[in-house]
Structure formats: structure tokens, C-alpha cells
Short mmCIF file of C-alpha atoms in Angstrom, two decimals:
data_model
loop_
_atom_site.label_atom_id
_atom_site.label_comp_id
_atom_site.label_asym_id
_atom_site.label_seq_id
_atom_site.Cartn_x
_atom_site.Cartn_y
_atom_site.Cartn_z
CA UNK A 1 178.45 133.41 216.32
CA UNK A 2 178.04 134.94 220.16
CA UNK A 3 181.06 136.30 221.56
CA UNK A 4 181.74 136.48 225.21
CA UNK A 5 184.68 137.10 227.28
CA UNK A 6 185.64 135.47 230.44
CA UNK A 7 185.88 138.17 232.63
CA UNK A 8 182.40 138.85 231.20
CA UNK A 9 181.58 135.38 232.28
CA UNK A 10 183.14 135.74 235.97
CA UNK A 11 180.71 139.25 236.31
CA UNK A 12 177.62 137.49 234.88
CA UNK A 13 178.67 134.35 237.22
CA UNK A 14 178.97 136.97 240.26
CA UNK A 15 175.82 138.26 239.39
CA UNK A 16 173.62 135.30 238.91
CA UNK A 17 175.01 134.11 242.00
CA UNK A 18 174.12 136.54 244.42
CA UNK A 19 171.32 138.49 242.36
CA UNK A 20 172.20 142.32 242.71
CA UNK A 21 175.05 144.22 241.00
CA UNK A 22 175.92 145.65 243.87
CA UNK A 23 177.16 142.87 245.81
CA UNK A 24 178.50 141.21 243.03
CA UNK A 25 180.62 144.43 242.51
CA UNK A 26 182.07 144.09 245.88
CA UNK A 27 182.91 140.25 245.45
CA UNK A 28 184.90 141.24 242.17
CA UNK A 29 186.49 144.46 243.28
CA UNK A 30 184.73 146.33 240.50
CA UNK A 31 182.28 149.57 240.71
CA UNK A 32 178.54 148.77 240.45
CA UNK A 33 178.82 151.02 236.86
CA UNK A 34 181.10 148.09 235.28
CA UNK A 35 179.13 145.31 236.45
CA UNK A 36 176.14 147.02 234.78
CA UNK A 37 178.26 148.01 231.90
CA UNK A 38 179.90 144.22 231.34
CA UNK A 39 176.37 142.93 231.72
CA UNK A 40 174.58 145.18 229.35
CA UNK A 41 177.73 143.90 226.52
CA UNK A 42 176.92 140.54 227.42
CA UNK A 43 172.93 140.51 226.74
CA UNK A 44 174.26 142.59 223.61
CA UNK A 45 176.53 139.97 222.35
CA UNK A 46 173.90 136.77 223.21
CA UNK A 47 170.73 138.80 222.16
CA UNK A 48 168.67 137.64 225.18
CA UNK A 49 168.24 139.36 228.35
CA UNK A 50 169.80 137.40 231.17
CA UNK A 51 168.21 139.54 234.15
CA UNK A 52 164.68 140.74 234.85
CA UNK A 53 164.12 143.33 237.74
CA UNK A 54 160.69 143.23 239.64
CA UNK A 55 160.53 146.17 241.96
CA UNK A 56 163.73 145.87 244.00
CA UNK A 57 164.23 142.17 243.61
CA UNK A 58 166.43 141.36 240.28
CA UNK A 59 165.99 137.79 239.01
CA UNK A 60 167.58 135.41 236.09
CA UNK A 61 165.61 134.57 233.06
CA UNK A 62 165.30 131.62 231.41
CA UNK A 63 167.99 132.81 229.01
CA UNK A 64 170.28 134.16 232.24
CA UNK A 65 169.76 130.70 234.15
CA UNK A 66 170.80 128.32 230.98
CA UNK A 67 173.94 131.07 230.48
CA UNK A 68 174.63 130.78 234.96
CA UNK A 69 174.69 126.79 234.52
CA UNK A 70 177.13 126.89 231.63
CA UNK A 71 179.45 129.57 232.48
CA UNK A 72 180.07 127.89 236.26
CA UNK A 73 181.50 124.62 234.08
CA UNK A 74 183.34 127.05 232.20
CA UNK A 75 184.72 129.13 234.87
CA UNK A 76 185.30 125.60 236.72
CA UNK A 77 187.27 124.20 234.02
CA UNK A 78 189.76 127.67 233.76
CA UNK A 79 190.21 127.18 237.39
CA UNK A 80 191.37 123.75 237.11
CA UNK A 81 193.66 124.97 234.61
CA UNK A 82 195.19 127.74 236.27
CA UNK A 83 195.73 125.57 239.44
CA UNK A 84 197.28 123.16 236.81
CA UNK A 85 199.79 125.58 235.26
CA UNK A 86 200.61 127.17 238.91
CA UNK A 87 201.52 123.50 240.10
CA UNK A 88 203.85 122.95 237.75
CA UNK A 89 205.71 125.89 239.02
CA UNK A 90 205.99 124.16 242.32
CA UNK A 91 206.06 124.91 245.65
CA UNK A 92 207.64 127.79 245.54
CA UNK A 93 205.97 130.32 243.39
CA UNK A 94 201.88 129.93 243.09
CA UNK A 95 198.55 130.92 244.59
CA UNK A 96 196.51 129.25 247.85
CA UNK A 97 192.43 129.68 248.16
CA UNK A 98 191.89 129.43 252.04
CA UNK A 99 188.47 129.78 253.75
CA UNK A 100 187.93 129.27 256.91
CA UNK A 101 184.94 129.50 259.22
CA UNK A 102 185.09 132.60 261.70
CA UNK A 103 185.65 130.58 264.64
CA UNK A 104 189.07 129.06 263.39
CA UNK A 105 190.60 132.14 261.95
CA UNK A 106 191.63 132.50 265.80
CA UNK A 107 194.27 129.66 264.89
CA UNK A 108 194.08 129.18 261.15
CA UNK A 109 195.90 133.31 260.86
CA UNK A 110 199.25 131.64 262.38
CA UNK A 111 199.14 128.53 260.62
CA UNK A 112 198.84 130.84 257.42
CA UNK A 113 201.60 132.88 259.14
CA UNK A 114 203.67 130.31 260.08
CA UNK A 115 203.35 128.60 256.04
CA UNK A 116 203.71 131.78 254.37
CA UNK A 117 207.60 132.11 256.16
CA UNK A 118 208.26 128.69 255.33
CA UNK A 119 207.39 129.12 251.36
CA UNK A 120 207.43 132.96 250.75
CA UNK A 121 206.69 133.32 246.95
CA UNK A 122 203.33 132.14 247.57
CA UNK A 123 200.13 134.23 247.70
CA UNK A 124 197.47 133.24 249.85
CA UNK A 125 193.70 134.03 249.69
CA UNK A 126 191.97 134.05 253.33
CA UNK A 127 188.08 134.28 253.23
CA UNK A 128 186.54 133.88 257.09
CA UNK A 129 183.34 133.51 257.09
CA UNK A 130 180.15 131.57 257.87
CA UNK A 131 179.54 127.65 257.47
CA UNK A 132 176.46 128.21 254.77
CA UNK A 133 178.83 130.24 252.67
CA UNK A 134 181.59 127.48 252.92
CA UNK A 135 179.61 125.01 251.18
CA UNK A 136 178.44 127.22 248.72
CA UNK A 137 181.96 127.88 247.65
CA UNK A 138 183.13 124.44 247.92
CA UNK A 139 180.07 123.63 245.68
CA UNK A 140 181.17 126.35 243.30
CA UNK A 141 184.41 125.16 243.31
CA UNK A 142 185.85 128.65 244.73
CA UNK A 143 188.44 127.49 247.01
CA UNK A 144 190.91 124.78 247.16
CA UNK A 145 190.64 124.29 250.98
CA UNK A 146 188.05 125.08 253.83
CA UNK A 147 188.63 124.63 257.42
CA UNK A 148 185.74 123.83 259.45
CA UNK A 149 184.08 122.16 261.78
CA UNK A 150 182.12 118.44 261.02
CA UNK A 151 180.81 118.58 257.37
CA UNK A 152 177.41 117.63 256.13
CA UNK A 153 177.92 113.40 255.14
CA UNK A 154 175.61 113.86 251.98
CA UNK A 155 178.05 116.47 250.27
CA UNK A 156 180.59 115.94 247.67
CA UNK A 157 183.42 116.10 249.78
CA UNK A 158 186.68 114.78 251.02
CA UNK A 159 187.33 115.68 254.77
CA UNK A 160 189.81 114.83 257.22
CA UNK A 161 190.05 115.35 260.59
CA UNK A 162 193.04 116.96 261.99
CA UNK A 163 192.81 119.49 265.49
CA UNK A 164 190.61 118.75 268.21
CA UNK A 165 188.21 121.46 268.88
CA UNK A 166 187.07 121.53 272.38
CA UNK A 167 183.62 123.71 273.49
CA UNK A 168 183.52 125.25 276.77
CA UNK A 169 181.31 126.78 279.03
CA UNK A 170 182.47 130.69 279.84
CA UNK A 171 180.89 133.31 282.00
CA UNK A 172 181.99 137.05 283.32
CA UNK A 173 184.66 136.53 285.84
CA UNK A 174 182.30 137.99 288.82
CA UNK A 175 178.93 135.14 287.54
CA UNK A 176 177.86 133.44 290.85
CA UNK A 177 179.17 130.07 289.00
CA UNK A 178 182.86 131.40 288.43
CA UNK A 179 184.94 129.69 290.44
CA UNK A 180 182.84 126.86 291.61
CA UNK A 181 183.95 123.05 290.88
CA UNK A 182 181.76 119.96 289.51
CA UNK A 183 178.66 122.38 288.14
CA UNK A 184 175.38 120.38 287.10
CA UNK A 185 174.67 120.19 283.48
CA UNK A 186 171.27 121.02 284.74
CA UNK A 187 172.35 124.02 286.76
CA UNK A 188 174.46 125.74 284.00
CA UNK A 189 170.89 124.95 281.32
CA UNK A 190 169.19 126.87 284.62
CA UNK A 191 171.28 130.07 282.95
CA UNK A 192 170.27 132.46 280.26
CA UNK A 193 172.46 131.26 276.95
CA UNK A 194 174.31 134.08 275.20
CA UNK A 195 174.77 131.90 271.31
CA UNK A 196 175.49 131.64 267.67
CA UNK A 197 172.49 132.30 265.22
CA UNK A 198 170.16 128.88 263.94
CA UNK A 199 172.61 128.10 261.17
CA UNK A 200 175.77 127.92 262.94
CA UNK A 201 177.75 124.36 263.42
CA UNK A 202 178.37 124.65 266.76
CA UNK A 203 175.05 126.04 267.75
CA UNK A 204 173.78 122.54 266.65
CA UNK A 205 176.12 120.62 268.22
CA UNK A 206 175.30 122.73 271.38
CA UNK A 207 171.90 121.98 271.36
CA UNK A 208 172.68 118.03 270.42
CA UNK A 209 174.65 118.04 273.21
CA UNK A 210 171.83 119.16 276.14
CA UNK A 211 169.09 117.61 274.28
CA UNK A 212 170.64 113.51 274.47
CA UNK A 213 171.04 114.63 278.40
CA UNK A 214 167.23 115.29 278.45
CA UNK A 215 167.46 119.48 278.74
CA UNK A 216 167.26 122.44 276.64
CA UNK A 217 169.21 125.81 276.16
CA UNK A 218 167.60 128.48 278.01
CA UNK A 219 166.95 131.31 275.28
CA UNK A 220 168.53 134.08 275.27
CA UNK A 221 171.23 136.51 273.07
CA UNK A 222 171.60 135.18 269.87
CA UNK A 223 174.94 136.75 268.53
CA UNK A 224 176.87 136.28 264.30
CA UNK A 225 179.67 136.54 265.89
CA UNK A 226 182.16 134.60 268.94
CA UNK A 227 183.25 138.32 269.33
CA UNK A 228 180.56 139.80 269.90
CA UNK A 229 179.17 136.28 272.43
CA UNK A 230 182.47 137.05 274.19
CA UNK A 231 181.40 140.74 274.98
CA UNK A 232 178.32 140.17 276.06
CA UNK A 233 179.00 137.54 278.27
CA UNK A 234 181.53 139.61 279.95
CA UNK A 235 178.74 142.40 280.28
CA UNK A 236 177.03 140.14 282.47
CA UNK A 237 174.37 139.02 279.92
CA UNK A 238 174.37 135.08 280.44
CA UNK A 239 176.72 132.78 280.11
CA UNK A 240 177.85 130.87 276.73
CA UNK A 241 179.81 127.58 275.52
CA UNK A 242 182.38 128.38 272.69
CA UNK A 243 185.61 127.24 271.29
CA UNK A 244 188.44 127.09 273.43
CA UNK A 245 190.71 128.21 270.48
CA UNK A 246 188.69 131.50 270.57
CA UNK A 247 189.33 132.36 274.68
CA UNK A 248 193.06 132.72 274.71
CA UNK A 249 193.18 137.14 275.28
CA UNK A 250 190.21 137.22 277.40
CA UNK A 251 191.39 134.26 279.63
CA UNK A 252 195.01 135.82 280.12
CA UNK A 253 192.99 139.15 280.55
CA UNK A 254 190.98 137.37 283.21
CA UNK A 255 187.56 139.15 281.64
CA UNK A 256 186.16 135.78 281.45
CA UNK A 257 186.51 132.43 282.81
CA UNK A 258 186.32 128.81 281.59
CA UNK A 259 183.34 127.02 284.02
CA UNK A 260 183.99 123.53 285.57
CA UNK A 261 180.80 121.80 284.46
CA UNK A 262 180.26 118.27 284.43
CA UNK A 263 180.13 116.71 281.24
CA UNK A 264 182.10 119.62 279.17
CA UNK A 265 183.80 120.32 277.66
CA UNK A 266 181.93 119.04 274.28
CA UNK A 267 185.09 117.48 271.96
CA UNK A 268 184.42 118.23 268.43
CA UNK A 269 187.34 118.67 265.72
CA UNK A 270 187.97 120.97 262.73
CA UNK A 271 188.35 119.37 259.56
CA UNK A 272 190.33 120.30 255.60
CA UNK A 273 187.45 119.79 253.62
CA UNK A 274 188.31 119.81 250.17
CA UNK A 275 186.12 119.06 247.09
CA UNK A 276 185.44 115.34 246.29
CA UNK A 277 187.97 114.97 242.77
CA UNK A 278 189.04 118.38 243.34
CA UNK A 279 193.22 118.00 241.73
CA UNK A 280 195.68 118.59 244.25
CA UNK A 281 198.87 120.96 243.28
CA UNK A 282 201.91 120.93 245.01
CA UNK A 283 201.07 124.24 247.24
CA UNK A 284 198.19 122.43 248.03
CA UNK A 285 199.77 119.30 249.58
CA UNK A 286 202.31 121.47 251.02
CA UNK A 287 199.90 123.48 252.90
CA UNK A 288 198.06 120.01 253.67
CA UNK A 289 201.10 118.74 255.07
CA UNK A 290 202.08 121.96 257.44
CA UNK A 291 198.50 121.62 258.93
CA UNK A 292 198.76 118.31 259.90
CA UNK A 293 202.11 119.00 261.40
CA UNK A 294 201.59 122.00 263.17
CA UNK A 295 198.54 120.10 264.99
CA UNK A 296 200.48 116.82 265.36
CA UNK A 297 202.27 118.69 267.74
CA UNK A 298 198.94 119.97 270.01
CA UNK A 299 197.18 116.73 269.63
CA UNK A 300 196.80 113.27 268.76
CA UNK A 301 195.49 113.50 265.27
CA UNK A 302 192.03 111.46 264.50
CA UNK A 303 191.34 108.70 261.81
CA UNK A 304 190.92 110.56 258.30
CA UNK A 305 186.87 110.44 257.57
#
């Protein structure tokens, strides 16, 4: 009979996913020696290697890719269960999975803030990062609720709509457009563009945006992060169109400035995007709930998609 263990499982898992020890280490807050060592008891117990290491590059077997399909399921299924268990602790004692993409952590950190006063015996997980990694742990069932902006349609998922997220045009406070009224579309695309790398959400609704008015972006910077678009539009290096949510120190600061161009800003909204059948537990809902009325009171909300 094999014999694993499911924190074996959850290092295997880590591994398989993102195919070097090292990084899969760093996920699970282990040293790269365990990893190797939890692997090495796992291949023992199944009798099959699961990994095979060409050069630099480590990849799954045949063996290792059967094992990766079975013990996400597995893994899934525990999951549900603990999120079972912790529900029926309710509201006040359990554990919250929150990711968010970078560019809403600028508001997301006091709705989290703002939640965790309200129901203090309840941990939170925050992950910020990019929109590719979102869907991969929505796919993978590693977090209860993502904030984001518009979702892919041909996903698995439940979204709703609920904070209006509007993208402006911003450029160094001494740019020969600050200050000026009723700018051209076509004057601002005349401008070097300081923007988010190919994969990014807004980037694409950016370019969506100038391309059904019949222009293009001008190339310029491309930046991974609003931070670092921020700095080097206030160097002087172009100008930008970002979130308004992510402006609010460098526009009291007066380091940058929001341009008054015709046609912006572009309206988008972020969205709780939450795996299609994924069961709700009462920290869940609550958090669901505080969201909505934390916004209610910025905005009118949109129709649920």
C-alpha cells in the first residue's frame, strides 16, 4: 500500500506547480533542504520518480504529472473541509484568503483594516499580486476571494461588480499639458506612454480604449509596477493613465497631476471574483457584505455580472 502524507502532498503540489524547489520553498515557508527532503520520502514511498532535471530546467514525469492531477483534488477537497469546519465556528473566530491585484491593494488594505476591527478573531491572508497569478489561484482553488479588475467571460467564475474604477491621465506637475483644459485624445497619444507590462488588465483596456478612437499608444516605459509608472512619470519620462485609487499621496503632494483630456477618464470597475460553486462560509459573506457596504457609500453600485 503507498503511504503519503498531506503536507507531503501540499510540497509535491508546490513543486509541480511552479517547477523548482526553490520557489516552492518560499511559497510554503520551508528551506529548499525540506522540500528536497519531503520529496525524496515521497518518490520513496510511491516507488516512481515524480521529477526529472535536464540541465537547469526540472520537469514532472509521467509518474509526477498523474500524482500533480490527483493530489490538487485532494488538497481541494481538505480545503473545502477546513473552510467547512471554520464556518461553523462563525463569524467570529476563522480564517479569510484575500488576493488582490496590485493596483487595488491601494484601497483593498483599509477595507481589510476597516473588517478586521469590526470582527477581530479573524485571520486574514492578503496576497497582492499580478492578474495572471489571480487566475491561477482561483483555478487552483487557493483563495476564497480575489479583487480585480473585469474577469476573463470563459472562466469558471462568479463575479460581481461592486467599486467603480476610474483611469486617468497623469503627468509631472511642470509637463507642458499640466494645467491646460479640454486636451485632444490625439494630442495626449502625441506623448511618450510611461505603462504596465503586455499582460496587465488595464494595459488592455488602455489600448482598447485609443484603438476604437482610431489611435495608438506612443511606446515608451513599460513598468510591473503603478509605483514605479508613478516615479517615472514624475521624473519627467512621459506621461501615463492609471487608477485614480492609486494617485491619492502624490496628488495631495502635488508631484503629479490628473490631466483634463477629453474623453477620460476611462470607467472600468473592480470586481469579487470568487470560484464558480466555490461554498461560501460565514466570514466569507461577512467580508462580502462589508465590501459592498463600504463602496455603497463611494458609489452607485453596478448590476451583479
Amino acid at each position: 500500500m503507498i503511504r503519503f502524507t498531506l503536507h507531503q502532498l501540499r510540497v509535491f503540489s508546490a513543486a509541480a506547480e511552479l517547477l523548482n524547489y526553490t520557489k516552492a520553498a518560499e511559497k510554503l515557508h520551508l528551506t529548499q533542504p525540506a522540500v528536497s527532503m519531503q520529496i525524496r520520502q515521497l518518490e520513496s514511498n510511491v516507488d516512481l520518480p515524480l521529477f526529472e532535471q535536464t540541465g537547469r530546467q526540472l520537469y514532472l514525469t509521467d509518474a509526477g504529472r498523474e500524482l500533480y492531477g490527483y493530489a490538487q483534488r485532494i488538497l481541494e477537497v481538505i480545503t473545502e473541509a477546513e473552510e467547512v469546519l471554520e464556518g461553523m465556528k462563525g463569524v467570529h473566530r476563522g480564517h479569510l484568503r484575500v488576493s488582490v491585484a496590485s493596483t487595488a491593494n491601494y484601497f483593498v488594505a483599509r477595507l481589510l483594516a476597516d473588517f478586521s476591527k469590526r470582527y477581530p478573531g479573524v485571520s486574514i491572508s492578503l496576497d497582492v499580486t499580478n492578474r495572471q497569478s489571480l487566475l491561477r489561484q482561483l483555478a487552483h482553488n487557493e483563495t476564497d476571494i480575489v479583487i480585480m479588475g473585469e474577469p476573463p467571460t470563459d472562466a469558471d467564475l462568479h463575479s460581481e461588480a461592486f467599486l467603480e474604477n476610474p483611469l486617468v491621465a497623469i503627468a509631472a506637475a511642470d509637463h507642458p499639458l499640466a494645467g491646460r483644459k479640454s486636451i485632444a485624445l490625439e494630442e495626449l497619444a502625441q506623448h511618450r506612454f510611461v505603462q504596465r507590462e503586455s499582460a496587465s488588465g488595464t494595459r488592455a483596456a488602455i489600448e482598447r480604449f485609443f484603438e476604437e478612437h482610431g489611435l495608438a499608444v506612443k511606446p515608451g516605459l513599460e513598468m510591473r509596477s503603478n509605483e514605479a509608472i508613478k516615479q517615472a512619470i514624475e521624473a519627467g519620462l512621459g506621461v501615463g493613465i492609471v487608477s485614480q485609487h492609486t494617485l491619492e499621496l502624490e496628488l495631495e503632494t502635488g508631484r503629479l497631476v490628473i490631466l483634463d483630456v477629453d474623453g477620460l477618464p476611462i470607467i472600468r470597475h473592480w470586481y469579487m471574483v470568487q470560484r464558480q460553486g466555490k461554498r461560501d462560509t460565514p466570514v466569507m459573506r461577512s467580508f462580502h457584505d462589508h465590501v459592498l457596504e463600504q463602496a455603497e457609500r463611494q458609489v452607485r453600485l453596478p448590476k451583479k455580472t
